[in-house]
Amino acid sequence: MFSSMSARRFSNRLFIILATLAFLIALVPLGSILYQTIAVGSTVLNTDFFTQITPPIGGSGGGILNAIEGSLVMVGIASLIGIPIGLFTGAYLSEYPGRLANNVRLVAEVLTGVPSIVTGIVVYVVVVATLHRFSALAGGIALSFMMIPIVTISTHESLRLVPSSIREGGLSLGISRSKTLVYILVSTAKSGIITGIALSVARIMGETAPLLFTALGSQWLMTSVFDPAASMTVLIYEFGTAPYPSSHAFAWGAALILLLLVLGLNVVVRIASRLKPTVPI
Amino acid sequence: MQTEIEKTRARQRARHHDFLRAILIIAAFAIPIIAALTFYALLNGSLDSIQAFGFGFLTGTAWVPNPPNGGPPILGALPAIYGSVVTTLISLLFAVPISLGIALFQSELAPRRLRLPSIFLVELLAAIPSVVYGLWGILFLVPFMSTYIDPGLIGSLGFIPIFAGETNGLGMFTAGVILAIMIIPYGAAVMREVIAAVPRSQREACIALGGTTVETVRIAVIPYASTGIIAAVVLAMGRAIGETMAVTMVIGNVARISPSLFLPSETIPSVIANEFTEVAGNNIYLAALFELGLILFAIAFLMNLIGRVLISRLTFHGGTSVNV
């Protein structure tokens, strides 16, 4: 089973070096992306960047106010729809286990793997083609479609970690099942549930593909949620792929703001939960 | 003997319970509804294309939405399918060994104090939005590849057709590299969960026999976790094939099937992202894009289902359950 001692020591060292190297290799793109974004993105930051609407591609000046507005509004719509439905579904999965619950959980897992561009097409059919217009509402609904399975799974996982003795304790005191769920289980699992929600918000804030055919993009501030809407992500895509260096700098600036929001939320939440690893979704 | 008050309370409780249960069940229907809507919207939208092209859609190599002579569109999905398959394979080539290395580093090697921070850093890599990868890809990685990596490969391995030709950095190779970077955190996380579920006693038995770290991994950990590792690869493959923004930004977007990895090409999601808003009343063209979406959905669905079923089986083989 074991070969000669020196060969064994060598292969052991080699394994340790390779595995450590694999980890270090993964840090290279992380460092490079952060460095590039900060180094180039910070050069375009000024007051105008936050208070003006976007210039035409290739134009100069302007800011990303409309994109920030669009992103916040659509993430807000998605959260209004996605958080309650995800929470309730997660609670259903933990409260009423059985065949139906197992299947819903499996479908939720599979939905997290559905490419986000496909979600864009679906919401194009369901909302855009029905209302005959691209809109922030459609973008928000597309994001909520992505959010629901994520919040469902993270809520379910958090509730599952509550020891059954705590649930039984509540029931044995004669507290109703619904009150046990709301006052005992949910409050015990609170931090895990909030972590899951915050991470799902960070996730959908960075989504681009579901917005391309739903919110479309816009150069203006929106007057209602039935208007097409700009977003930071679509702006980065459009300006980043344009052939003008000034547009590229602009895209880096928007990427810096987006990363600050998305990674900032991730860092805060993960440090608050003492770096406890989350379920990979 | 129950008093009237107790009976009323019991009834109230039952009502509360029924009310809660009703709300939870209604909410739980959202997920099957989204899944059904997805399938229906894609299938219904594709009908025109399925009727017009039949199975030929999957093997057609031409992509001419608006023929210059005004004839009907000629649309074949093979270039996009080819691009998706090749970029996914390139990404797996890099991502599988690196993900496995990271998972083993984090579960078997990392000192206690470094374990959680190392997981945290890899989770941050997963949190970076796709479009930011794309921006970094087109403005940093593409020039980097065309200056340093691609010419080296063409110079040394150019006699192999896949490394032949010229490069401007845009193409399947760069797309595969950026895809690899993007799926590494996910693959590593799933593999780590799977490896963490290997019982301690497995490792201890091997160590007790005098096994070194690598021998313990090879003899006790990997065989036990092999199904889960395969599941992780399948799940990561599903992610890679559906990844849109970063690939669209670095692949060059040309419908072509060429052996060279350095020529501009396209993938299923990149075609949809680029062309969906440009169909302008061309119904067959729109239906063909829906059919591409249907194909993509079918592949991703299958990959996820296989991966999930493999992982759910693990739990029955003893050991702790795997939360993925």
Coordinates of C-alpha atoms in Angstrom, one line a residue:
Chain A
M1 CA 0.0 0.0 0.0
F2 CA 2.8 2.5 0.8
S3 CA 5.9 2.9 -1.3
S4 CA 9.4 3.8 -0.2
M5 CA 9.8 6.4 2.6
S6 CA 11.6 9.2 0.5
A7 CA 9.1 8.8 -2.3
R8 CA 6.2 9.1 0.1
R9 CA 7.7 12.2 1.7
F10 CA 8.2 13.7 -1.7
S11 CA 4.7 13.0 -2.9
N12 CA 3.3 14.4 0.3
R13 CA 5.3 17.6 0.0
L14 CA 4.2 17.9 -3.7
F15 CA 0.6 17.5 -2.7
I16 CA 0.8 20.2 0.0
I17 CA 2.5 22.6 -2.4
L18 CA 0.1 22.0 -5.2
A19 CA -3.0 22.4 -3.1
T20 CA -1.7 25.5 -1.5
L21 CA -0.8 26.8 -4.9
A22 CA -4.4 26.1 -6.1
F23 CA -5.7 28.4 -3.4
L24 CA -3.1 31.1 -4.1
I25 CA -3.9 31.0 -7.8
A26 CA -7.5 31.8 -7.1
L27 CA -6.5 34.9 -5.2
V28 CA -4.7 36.3 -8.3
P29 CA -7.8 37.3 -10.3
L30 CA -9.5 38.5 -7.1
G31 CA -6.5 40.8 -6.4
S32 CA -6.2 41.9 -10.1
I33 CA -10.0 42.7 -10.4
L34 CA -10.0 44.7 -7.2
Y35 CA -6.8 46.5 -8.1
Q36 CA -7.9 47.4 -11.6
T37 CA -11.3 48.6 -10.5
I38 CA -10.0 50.8 -7.7
A39 CA -7.0 52.1 -9.7
V40 CA -9.0 53.1 -12.8
G41 CA -12.4 53.5 -11.3
S42 CA -11.3 56.0 -8.7
T43 CA -10.0 58.4 -11.5
V44 CA -13.5 59.2 -12.7
L45 CA -15.1 59.7 -9.3
N46 CA -16.3 63.3 -8.6
T47 CA -19.5 64.9 -7.5
D48 CA -20.9 64.9 -11.0
F49 CA -20.5 61.1 -11.1
F50 CA -23.2 60.7 -8.4
T51 CA -25.5 63.6 -9.3
Q52 CA -25.6 63.6 -13.2
I53 CA -27.3 61.2 -15.6
T54 CA -25.2 59.2 -18.0
P55 CA -23.7 60.9 -21.1
P56 CA -24.2 59.3 -24.5
I57 CA -21.7 56.5 -25.1
G58 CA -18.5 58.2 -26.2
G59 CA -19.6 61.5 -24.7
S60 CA -17.8 63.1 -21.8
G61 CA -18.9 64.3 -18.4
G62 CA -22.1 63.1 -16.7
G63 CA -22.7 60.6 -14.0
I64 CA -24.5 57.4 -13.1
L65 CA -27.3 58.8 -11.0
N66 CA -30.0 57.2 -13.3
A67 CA -28.2 53.9 -13.1
I68 CA -27.9 54.0 -9.3
E69 CA -31.6 54.9 -9.2
G70 CA -32.6 52.1 -11.5
S71 CA -30.6 49.5 -9.7
L72 CA -32.0 50.5 -6.3
V73 CA -35.6 50.6 -7.5
M74 CA -35.3 47.2 -9.2
V75 CA -33.6 45.6 -6.3
G76 CA -36.3 47.1 -4.1
I77 CA -39.1 45.7 -6.3
A78 CA -37.4 42.3 -6.3
S79 CA -36.9 42.3 -2.5
L80 CA -40.6 43.3 -1.9
I81 CA -41.7 40.2 -4.0
G82 CA -38.8 37.8 -3.3
I83 CA -38.1 38.2 0.4
P84 CA -41.6 37.4 1.7
I85 CA -42.2 34.5 -0.8
G86 CA -38.8 33.1 -0.2
L87 CA -39.2 33.3 3.6
F88 CA -42.6 31.7 3.6
T89 CA -41.5 29.0 1.2
G90 CA -38.4 28.2 3.3
A91 CA -40.7 28.1 6.4
Y92 CA -43.0 25.8 4.6
L93 CA -40.2 23.4 3.7
S94 CA -39.1 23.2 7.3
E95 CA -42.5 23.1 8.9
Y96 CA -44.3 20.6 6.6
P97 CA -41.7 18.2 5.5
G98 CA -42.9 15.5 3.1
R99 CA -43.0 14.7 -0.6
L100 CA -44.4 18.0 -1.7
A101 CA -41.7 19.9 0.3
N102 CA -38.9 17.6 -1.0
N103 CA -40.0 18.3 -4.6
V104 CA -40.3 22.1 -4.0
R105 CA -36.8 22.1 -2.5
L106 CA -35.4 20.1 -5.5
V107 CA -37.1 22.5 -8.0
A108 CA -35.7 25.5 -6.0
E109 CA -32.2 24.0 -6.2
V110 CA -32.6 23.4 -9.9
L111 CA -33.9 27.0 -10.4
T112 CA -30.8 28.4 -8.9
G113 CA -28.9 26.8 -11.7
V114 CA -31.1 28.2 -14.5
P115 CA -29.0 30.6 -16.5
S116 CA -30.0 34.2 -15.7
I117 CA -30.4 35.0 -19.3
V118 CA -33.1 32.5 -19.5
T119 CA -34.9 34.2 -16.7
G120 CA -34.7 37.4 -18.8
I121 CA -36.4 35.7 -21.7
V122 CA -39.2 34.3 -19.5
V123 CA -40.0 37.7 -17.9
Y124 CA -39.9 39.3 -21.4
V125 CA -42.7 36.9 -22.3
V126 CA -44.7 37.2 -19.1
V127 CA -44.3 40.9 -18.4
V128 CA -42.8 42.9 -21.3
A129 CA -44.8 41.3 -24.0
T130 CA -48.0 41.6 -21.9
L131 CA -47.5 45.3 -21.0
H132 CA -46.0 46.1 -24.5
R133 CA -43.1 47.9 -22.9
F134 CA -39.7 47.5 -21.2
S135 CA -40.0 48.6 -17.6
A136 CA -38.3 48.8 -14.3
L137 CA -41.2 46.6 -13.0
A138 CA -40.2 43.9 -15.5
G139 CA -36.6 44.1 -14.4
G140 CA -37.6 43.9 -10.7
I141 CA -39.8 40.9 -11.4
A142 CA -36.9 39.2 -13.3
L143 CA -34.6 39.8 -10.3
S144 CA -37.3 38.4 -7.9
F145 CA -37.4 35.2 -10.0
M146 CA -33.7 34.8 -9.2
M147 CA -34.1 35.8 -5.6
I148 CA -37.0 33.5 -4.5
P149 CA -35.2 30.2 -4.8
I150 CA -32.1 31.7 -3.1
V151 CA -34.0 33.1 -0.1
T152 CA -36.0 29.9 0.1
I153 CA -33.0 27.6 0.3
S154 CA -31.1 29.8 2.8
T155 CA -34.1 30.2 5.0
H156 CA -34.8 26.5 4.9
E157 CA -31.1 25.7 5.8
S158 CA -31.2 28.2 8.7
L159 CA -34.5 26.8 10.1
R160 CA -33.2 23.2 9.7
L161 CA -30.2 24.0 12.0
V162 CA -32.6 24.8 14.9
P163 CA -32.5 21.7 17.2
S164 CA -35.8 19.9 17.3
S165 CA -35.7 20.1 21.1
I166 CA -36.3 23.9 20.8
R167 CA -39.4 23.3 18.6
E168 CA -40.6 20.5 21.0
G169 CA -40.0 22.8 23.9
G170 CA -42.3 25.4 22.4
L171 CA -45.0 22.9 21.6
S172 CA -44.8 21.3 25.0
L173 CA -45.6 24.6 26.6
G174 CA -48.9 24.5 24.7
I175 CA -47.8 27.3 22.4
S176 CA -49.5 26.9 19.0
R177 CA -47.5 25.6 16.1
S178 CA -47.7 28.9 14.2
K179 CA -46.5 30.9 17.3
T180 CA -43.7 28.4 17.8
L181 CA -42.6 29.0 14.2
V182 CA -42.8 32.8 14.4
Y183 CA -41.6 33.5 17.9
I184 CA -39.3 30.6 18.7
L185 CA -37.9 29.0 15.5
V186 CA -37.6 32.2 13.4
S187 CA -36.1 34.1 16.2
T188 CA -33.6 31.4 16.9
A189 CA -32.6 31.2 13.2
K190 CA -32.8 34.9 12.8
S191 CA -29.1 35.6 12.0
G192 CA -28.9 32.9 9.4
I193 CA -32.1 34.0 7.7
I194 CA -30.9 37.7 7.6
T195 CA -27.5 36.6 6.3
G196 CA -29.2 34.7 3.5
I197 CA -31.4 37.6 2.6
A198 CA -28.5 40.1 2.6
L199 CA -26.4 37.8 0.4
S200 CA -29.3 37.3 -2.1
V201 CA -29.7 41.1 -2.3
A202 CA -26.0 41.5 -3.0
R203 CA -26.3 38.7 -5.6
I204 CA -29.2 40.2 -7.6
M205 CA -27.7 43.7 -7.4
G206 CA -24.9 42.4 -9.6
E207 CA -27.1 40.7 -12.2
T208 CA -27.1 42.0 -15.8
A209 CA -28.5 39.3 -18.1
P210 CA -32.0 39.3 -16.6
L211 CA -32.3 43.1 -17.2
L212 CA -31.2 43.2 -20.8
F213 CA -34.7 42.4 -22.2
T214 CA -36.8 43.5 -19.3
A215 CA -35.6 46.9 -18.0
L216 CA -33.6 47.4 -21.2
G217 CA -31.6 50.4 -20.1
S218 CA -32.1 54.1 -20.2
Q219 CA -30.3 57.4 -20.4
W220 CA -32.8 59.2 -18.2
L221 CA -34.1 59.1 -14.7
M222 CA -37.4 57.2 -14.6
T223 CA -40.7 58.8 -14.0
S224 CA -42.5 55.6 -13.1
V225 CA -41.8 51.9 -12.7
F226 CA -43.4 51.4 -16.1
D227 CA -40.5 53.2 -17.8
P228 CA -37.4 51.5 -19.1
A229 CA -34.7 51.8 -16.4
A230 CA -31.0 52.2 -16.4
S231 CA -28.9 50.0 -14.0
M232 CA -25.3 50.0 -12.9
T233 CA -24.7 46.5 -14.4
V234 CA -26.2 47.2 -17.9
L235 CA -24.3 50.5 -17.9
I236 CA -21.0 48.7 -17.2
Y237 CA -21.8 46.3 -20.1
E238 CA -22.6 49.0 -22.6
F239 CA -19.8 51.3 -21.7
G240 CA -17.3 48.5 -21.2
T241 CA -17.9 47.1 -24.7
A242 CA -17.9 50.5 -26.4
P243 CA -14.8 51.5 -28.4
Y244 CA -14.0 54.6 -26.5
P245 CA -11.4 54.9 -23.7
S246 CA -13.5 57.6 -22.0
S247 CA -16.4 55.1 -21.8
H248 CA -14.1 52.5 -20.4
A249 CA -13.0 54.7 -17.6
F250 CA -16.7 55.5 -16.9
A251 CA -17.5 51.7 -16.8
W252 CA -14.7 51.2 -14.3
G253 CA -16.1 53.9 -12.1
A254 CA -19.5 52.3 -12.2
A255 CA -17.9 48.9 -11.4
L256 CA -16.1 50.4 -8.4
I257 CA -19.5 51.7 -7.0
L258 CA -21.1 48.3 -7.7
L259 CA -18.3 46.4 -6.1
L260 CA -18.3 48.6 -3.1
L261 CA -22.0 47.8 -2.6
V262 CA -21.9 44.1 -3.5
L263 CA -18.6 43.2 -1.8
G264 CA -19.3 45.6 1.0
L265 CA -22.6 43.8 1.8
N266 CA -20.8 40.5 1.6
V267 CA -17.9 41.5 3.9
V268 CA -20.2 43.0 6.5
V269 CA -22.6 40.1 6.6
R270 CA -19.9 37.4 6.6
I271 CA -17.8 39.1 9.3
A272 CA -21.0 39.6 11.4
S273 CA -21.6 35.8 11.1
R274 CA -17.9 35.2 12.1
L275 CA -16.9 34.0 8.6
K276 CA -19.2 31.0 8.9
P277 CA -19.3 29.4 5.4
T278 CA -22.6 29.7 3.6
V279 CA -24.3 27.0 1.6
P280 CA -23.1 27.3 -1.9
I281 CA -26.0 28.5 -4.1
Chain B
M1 CA -63.6 18.0 30.7
Q2 CA -62.9 21.1 28.6
T3 CA -64.4 24.3 29.6
E4 CA -66.0 26.6 27.0
I5 CA -63.0 28.9 27.2
E6 CA -60.6 26.1 26.5
K7 CA -62.6 24.9 23.5
T8 CA -62.7 28.4 22.1
R9 CA -58.9 28.7 22.6
A10 CA -58.3 25.4 20.9
R11 CA -60.5 26.5 17.9
Q12 CA -58.6 29.8 17.7
R13 CA -55.3 28.0 17.7
A14 CA -56.5 25.7 15.0
R15 CA -57.7 28.6 12.9
H16 CA -54.3 30.4 13.3
H17 CA -52.6 27.2 12.4
D18 CA -54.8 26.7 9.3
F19 CA -54.2 30.4 8.3
L20 CA -50.4 30.1 8.6
R21 CA -50.4 26.8 6.8
A22 CA -52.5 28.3 3.9
I23 CA -50.1 31.3 3.6
L24 CA -47.0 29.1 3.6
I25 CA -48.5 26.7 1.0
I26 CA -49.6 29.5 -1.3
A27 CA -46.0 30.9 -1.1
A28 CA -44.5 27.5 -1.8
F29 CA -46.4 27.3 -5.1
A30 CA -44.3 30.3 -6.4
I31 CA -41.4 28.0 -7.1
P32 CA -43.2 25.4 -9.2
I33 CA -45.0 28.2 -11.0
I34 CA -41.8 29.9 -11.9
A35 CA -40.4 26.6 -13.2
A36 CA -43.5 25.9 -15.2
L37 CA -43.6 29.5 -16.6
T38 CA -40.0 29.1 -17.7
F39 CA -40.6 25.9 -19.5
Y40 CA -43.9 27.2 -21.1
A41 CA -42.5 30.5 -22.2
L42 CA -39.4 28.9 -23.8
L43 CA -41.3 26.1 -25.6
N44 CA -44.2 28.3 -26.8
G45 CA -41.8 31.0 -28.1
S46 CA -39.7 28.4 -30.0
L47 CA -42.6 26.8 -31.9
D48 CA -42.2 28.8 -35.1
S49 CA -38.5 27.9 -35.2
I50 CA -39.0 24.2 -34.4
Q51 CA -41.6 24.1 -37.2
A52 CA -39.4 26.0 -39.7
F53 CA -36.1 24.2 -39.0
G54 CA -36.9 20.9 -37.2
F55 CA -33.9 19.0 -36.0
G56 CA -31.8 20.8 -38.7
F57 CA -31.6 23.7 -36.2
L58 CA -29.2 21.7 -34.1
T59 CA -26.9 20.8 -37.0
G60 CA -27.2 23.9 -39.1
T61 CA -24.0 25.9 -39.4
A62 CA -25.2 29.1 -41.1
W63 CA -26.7 32.0 -39.1
V64 CA -28.3 34.4 -41.6
P65 CA -31.3 36.1 -39.9
N66 CA -31.9 38.6 -42.8
P67 CA -30.7 37.1 -46.1
P68 CA -29.7 39.8 -48.5
N69 CA -32.0 38.4 -51.3
G70 CA -35.0 38.9 -49.0
G71 CA -35.6 35.1 -48.6
P72 CA -36.5 33.4 -45.3
P73 CA -34.0 33.4 -42.5
I74 CA -31.5 30.5 -42.5
L75 CA -30.6 29.8 -38.8
G76 CA -28.5 26.9 -37.4
A77 CA -27.5 26.6 -33.8
L78 CA -24.3 24.6 -34.3
P79 CA -21.8 27.4 -34.1
A80 CA -23.3 28.6 -30.8
I81 CA -23.5 25.0 -29.4
Y82 CA -19.9 24.3 -30.5
G83 CA -18.7 27.5 -28.8
S84 CA -20.6 26.7 -25.6
V85 CA -19.2 23.1 -25.5
V86 CA -15.6 24.2 -26.2
T87 CA -15.5 27.1 -23.8
T88 CA -17.1 24.9 -21.1
L89 CA -14.5 22.2 -21.6
I90 CA -11.6 24.7 -21.5
S91 CA -13.0 26.1 -18.3
L92 CA -13.4 22.6 -16.7
L93 CA -9.8 21.8 -17.7
F94 CA -8.6 24.6 -15.5
A95 CA -11.3 24.8 -12.9
V96 CA -11.6 21.1 -11.8
P97 CA -8.0 20.6 -10.6
I98 CA -7.8 24.1 -9.0
S99 CA -11.2 23.7 -7.3
L100 CA -10.2 20.3 -5.9
G101 CA -6.9 21.7 -4.8
I102 CA -8.7 24.6 -3.0
A103 CA -11.2 22.2 -1.4
L104 CA -8.5 19.9 -0.1
F105 CA -6.4 22.9 1.1
Q106 CA -9.3 24.2 3.0
S107 CA -10.5 20.9 4.5
E108 CA -7.3 18.9 5.0
L109 CA -4.3 21.3 5.1
A110 CA -5.1 24.8 6.2
P111 CA -4.1 25.6 9.7
R112 CA -7.1 26.2 11.9
R113 CA -6.7 30.0 12.0
L114 CA -6.5 30.2 8.2
R115 CA -9.3 27.9 7.3
L116 CA -12.3 30.3 7.7
P117 CA -10.4 33.4 6.2
S118 CA -9.4 31.3 3.2
I119 CA -13.0 30.2 2.6
F120 CA -14.1 33.8 3.0
L121 CA -11.7 35.0 0.3
V122 CA -12.9 32.4 -2.2
E123 CA -16.5 33.3 -1.4
L124 CA -15.6 36.9 -2.2
L125 CA -14.4 35.8 -5.6
A126 CA -17.8 34.2 -6.1
A127 CA -19.6 37.4 -5.1
I128 CA -18.0 39.5 -7.9
P129 CA -20.8 40.2 -10.4
S130 CA -20.5 38.6 -13.8
V131 CA -20.4 41.9 -15.7
V132 CA -17.4 43.1 -13.6
Y133 CA -15.6 39.9 -14.6
G134 CA -16.5 40.8 -18.2
L135 CA -15.2 44.4 -17.8
W136 CA -11.9 43.1 -16.3
G137 CA -11.9 40.5 -19.1
I138 CA -12.3 42.8 -22.0
L139 CA -10.1 45.6 -20.7
F140 CA -7.4 43.6 -18.9
L141 CA -7.4 39.9 -19.6
V142 CA -8.0 40.1 -23.4
P143 CA -4.9 42.4 -23.9
F144 CA -2.9 40.3 -21.4
M145 CA -3.7 37.1 -23.3
S146 CA -3.1 38.5 -26.7
T147 CA 0.3 39.9 -25.6
Y148 CA 1.7 37.2 -23.4
I149 CA -0.2 33.9 -23.3
D150 CA -1.7 33.3 -26.8
P151 CA 1.5 34.1 -28.8
G152 CA 3.5 31.7 -26.6
L153 CA 1.0 28.9 -27.2
I154 CA 0.9 29.7 -31.0
G155 CA 4.7 29.7 -31.1
S156 CA 5.2 26.5 -29.2
L157 CA 2.1 24.5 -30.0
G158 CA 1.0 26.1 -33.2
F159 CA 1.4 22.9 -35.2
I160 CA -1.8 21.6 -33.4
P161 CA -4.9 23.1 -35.1
I162 CA -6.5 24.3 -31.9
F163 CA -3.5 26.5 -31.2
A164 CA -2.9 27.6 -34.8
G165 CA -3.5 31.0 -36.4
E166 CA -3.4 34.5 -35.1
T167 CA -4.9 36.1 -32.0
N168 CA -6.3 39.4 -30.8
G169 CA -7.2 38.0 -27.4
L170 CA -11.0 37.7 -28.2
G171 CA -12.1 34.1 -28.6
M172 CA -12.9 30.8 -27.0
F173 CA -9.6 30.5 -25.1
T174 CA -10.0 33.7 -23.2
A175 CA -13.7 33.0 -22.6
G176 CA -12.8 29.6 -21.2
V177 CA -10.2 31.1 -18.9
I178 CA -12.6 33.7 -17.5
L179 CA -15.3 31.0 -17.1
A180 CA -12.8 28.9 -15.2
I181 CA -12.1 31.8 -12.8
M182 CA -15.8 32.3 -12.3
I183 CA -16.8 28.6 -11.6
I184 CA -13.7 27.9 -9.4
P185 CA -15.3 29.3 -6.2
Y186 CA -18.6 27.4 -6.8
G187 CA -16.8 24.1 -7.6
A188 CA -14.5 24.5 -4.6
A189 CA -17.4 25.3 -2.2
V190 CA -19.4 22.2 -3.3
M191 CA -16.3 20.0 -3.2
R192 CA -15.4 21.3 0.3
E193 CA -18.9 20.5 1.5
V194 CA -18.7 17.0 0.1
I195 CA -15.2 16.4 1.5
A196 CA -16.3 17.8 4.9
A197 CA -19.0 15.0 5.0
V198 CA -16.3 12.3 4.9
P199 CA -16.3 10.8 8.4
R200 CA -13.3 11.5 10.6
S201 CA -13.0 7.8 11.3
Q202 CA -12.0 7.2 7.6
R203 CA -9.1 9.6 7.9
E204 CA -8.1 8.4 11.4
A205 CA -7.9 4.8 10.2
C206 CA -5.5 5.7 7.4
I207 CA -3.4 7.9 9.7
A208 CA -3.3 5.1 12.3
L209 CA -1.8 2.9 9.6
G210 CA 1.0 5.4 9.2
G211 CA -0.4 7.2 6.1
T212 CA 0.9 10.6 5.2
T213 CA -1.5 13.5 4.4
V214 CA -1.5 12.8 0.7
E215 CA -2.1 9.1 1.3
T216 CA -5.0 9.8 3.6
V217 CA -6.5 12.0 0.9
R218 CA -5.9 9.5 -1.8
I219 CA -7.0 6.4 0.1
A220 CA -9.5 7.6 2.6
V221 CA -11.0 10.9 1.4
I222 CA -11.2 11.0 -2.4
P223 CA -12.8 7.5 -2.9
Y224 CA -15.4 8.3 -0.2
A225 CA -16.1 11.7 -1.7
S226 CA -15.8 10.7 -5.4
T227 CA -19.5 10.7 -6.2
G228 CA -19.8 14.2 -4.6
I229 CA -16.8 15.5 -6.5
I230 CA -18.3 14.3 -9.8
A231 CA -21.6 16.0 -8.8
A232 CA -19.6 19.2 -8.1
V233 CA -18.1 19.0 -11.6
V234 CA -21.5 18.5 -13.2
L235 CA -23.0 21.4 -11.2
A236 CA -20.1 23.7 -12.1
M237 CA -20.5 22.6 -15.8
G238 CA -24.1 23.7 -15.6
R239 CA -23.0 27.1 -14.3
A240 CA -20.3 27.5 -17.0
I241 CA -22.6 26.7 -19.9
G242 CA -25.2 29.3 -18.8
E243 CA -22.8 32.1 -17.9
T244 CA -23.6 35.1 -20.1
M245 CA -22.1 38.5 -19.5
A246 CA -18.4 37.8 -19.0
V247 CA -18.3 35.4 -22.0
T248 CA -20.3 37.8 -24.2
M249 CA -17.8 40.5 -23.5
V250 CA -14.7 38.5 -24.4
I251 CA -15.6 35.9 -27.0
G252 CA -15.8 38.3 -30.0
N253 CA -19.3 37.2 -31.1
V254 CA -18.9 35.7 -34.6
A255 CA -20.9 32.7 -35.7
R256 CA -18.2 30.3 -36.8
I257 CA -16.9 26.8 -36.2
S258 CA -13.2 26.8 -36.2
P259 CA -10.6 24.5 -34.6
S260 CA -8.5 27.5 -33.5
L261 CA -9.3 28.6 -30.0
F262 CA -8.1 32.1 -30.7
L263 CA -10.7 33.2 -33.3
P264 CA -13.7 35.2 -32.3
S265 CA -16.6 32.9 -31.7
E266 CA -19.9 32.7 -29.8
T267 CA -21.9 30.7 -27.3
I268 CA -25.6 30.1 -26.8
P269 CA -26.1 32.7 -24.1
S270 CA -23.9 35.3 -25.9
V271 CA -26.0 35.0 -29.1
I272 CA -29.2 35.6 -27.0
A273 CA -27.7 38.5 -25.1
N274 CA -26.5 40.2 -28.3
E275 CA -29.4 39.6 -30.7
F276 CA -32.6 39.4 -28.6
T277 CA -33.4 43.1 -28.8
E278 CA -32.4 43.3 -32.5
V279 CA -35.0 41.0 -34.1
A280 CA -37.2 43.9 -35.2
G281 CA -40.4 41.9 -36.1
N282 CA -38.5 39.0 -37.7
N283 CA -40.6 36.3 -36.0
I284 CA -38.7 33.3 -37.1
Y285 CA -35.5 34.9 -35.9
L286 CA -37.1 35.7 -32.5
A287 CA -38.3 32.1 -32.3
A288 CA -34.8 30.8 -33.1
L289 CA -33.4 32.8 -30.1
F290 CA -36.2 31.3 -27.9
E291 CA -35.2 27.9 -29.1
L292 CA -31.5 28.6 -28.2
G293 CA -32.9 29.6 -24.7
L294 CA -34.8 26.3 -24.6
I295 CA -31.7 24.3 -25.5
L296 CA -29.7 26.2 -22.8
F297 CA -32.4 25.7 -20.2
A298 CA -32.6 22.0 -21.0
I299 CA -28.8 21.5 -20.7
A300 CA -28.6 23.5 -17.5
F301 CA -31.7 21.8 -16.0
L302 CA -30.2 18.4 -16.8
M303 CA -26.8 19.2 -15.3
N304 CA -28.4 20.6 -12.1
L305 CA -30.8 17.7 -11.8
I306 CA -28.0 15.1 -12.2
G307 CA -25.7 17.0 -9.8
R308 CA -28.4 17.4 -7.2
V309 CA -29.6 13.8 -7.4
L310 CA -26.0 12.6 -7.0
I311 CA -25.5 14.7 -3.9
S312 CA -28.8 13.8 -2.3
R313 CA -27.8 10.1 -2.7
L314 CA -24.7 10.8 -0.7
T315 CA -26.7 11.3 2.5
F316 CA -28.0 7.8 2.4
H317 CA -24.5 6.3 2.4
G318 CA -23.9 7.2 6.0
G319 CA -21.9 10.0 7.2
T320 CA -23.2 13.5 7.8
S321 CA -25.6 15.0 5.3
V322 CA -24.3 17.3 2.6
N323 CA -25.7 20.8 2.5
V324 CA -25.4 22.0 -1.0

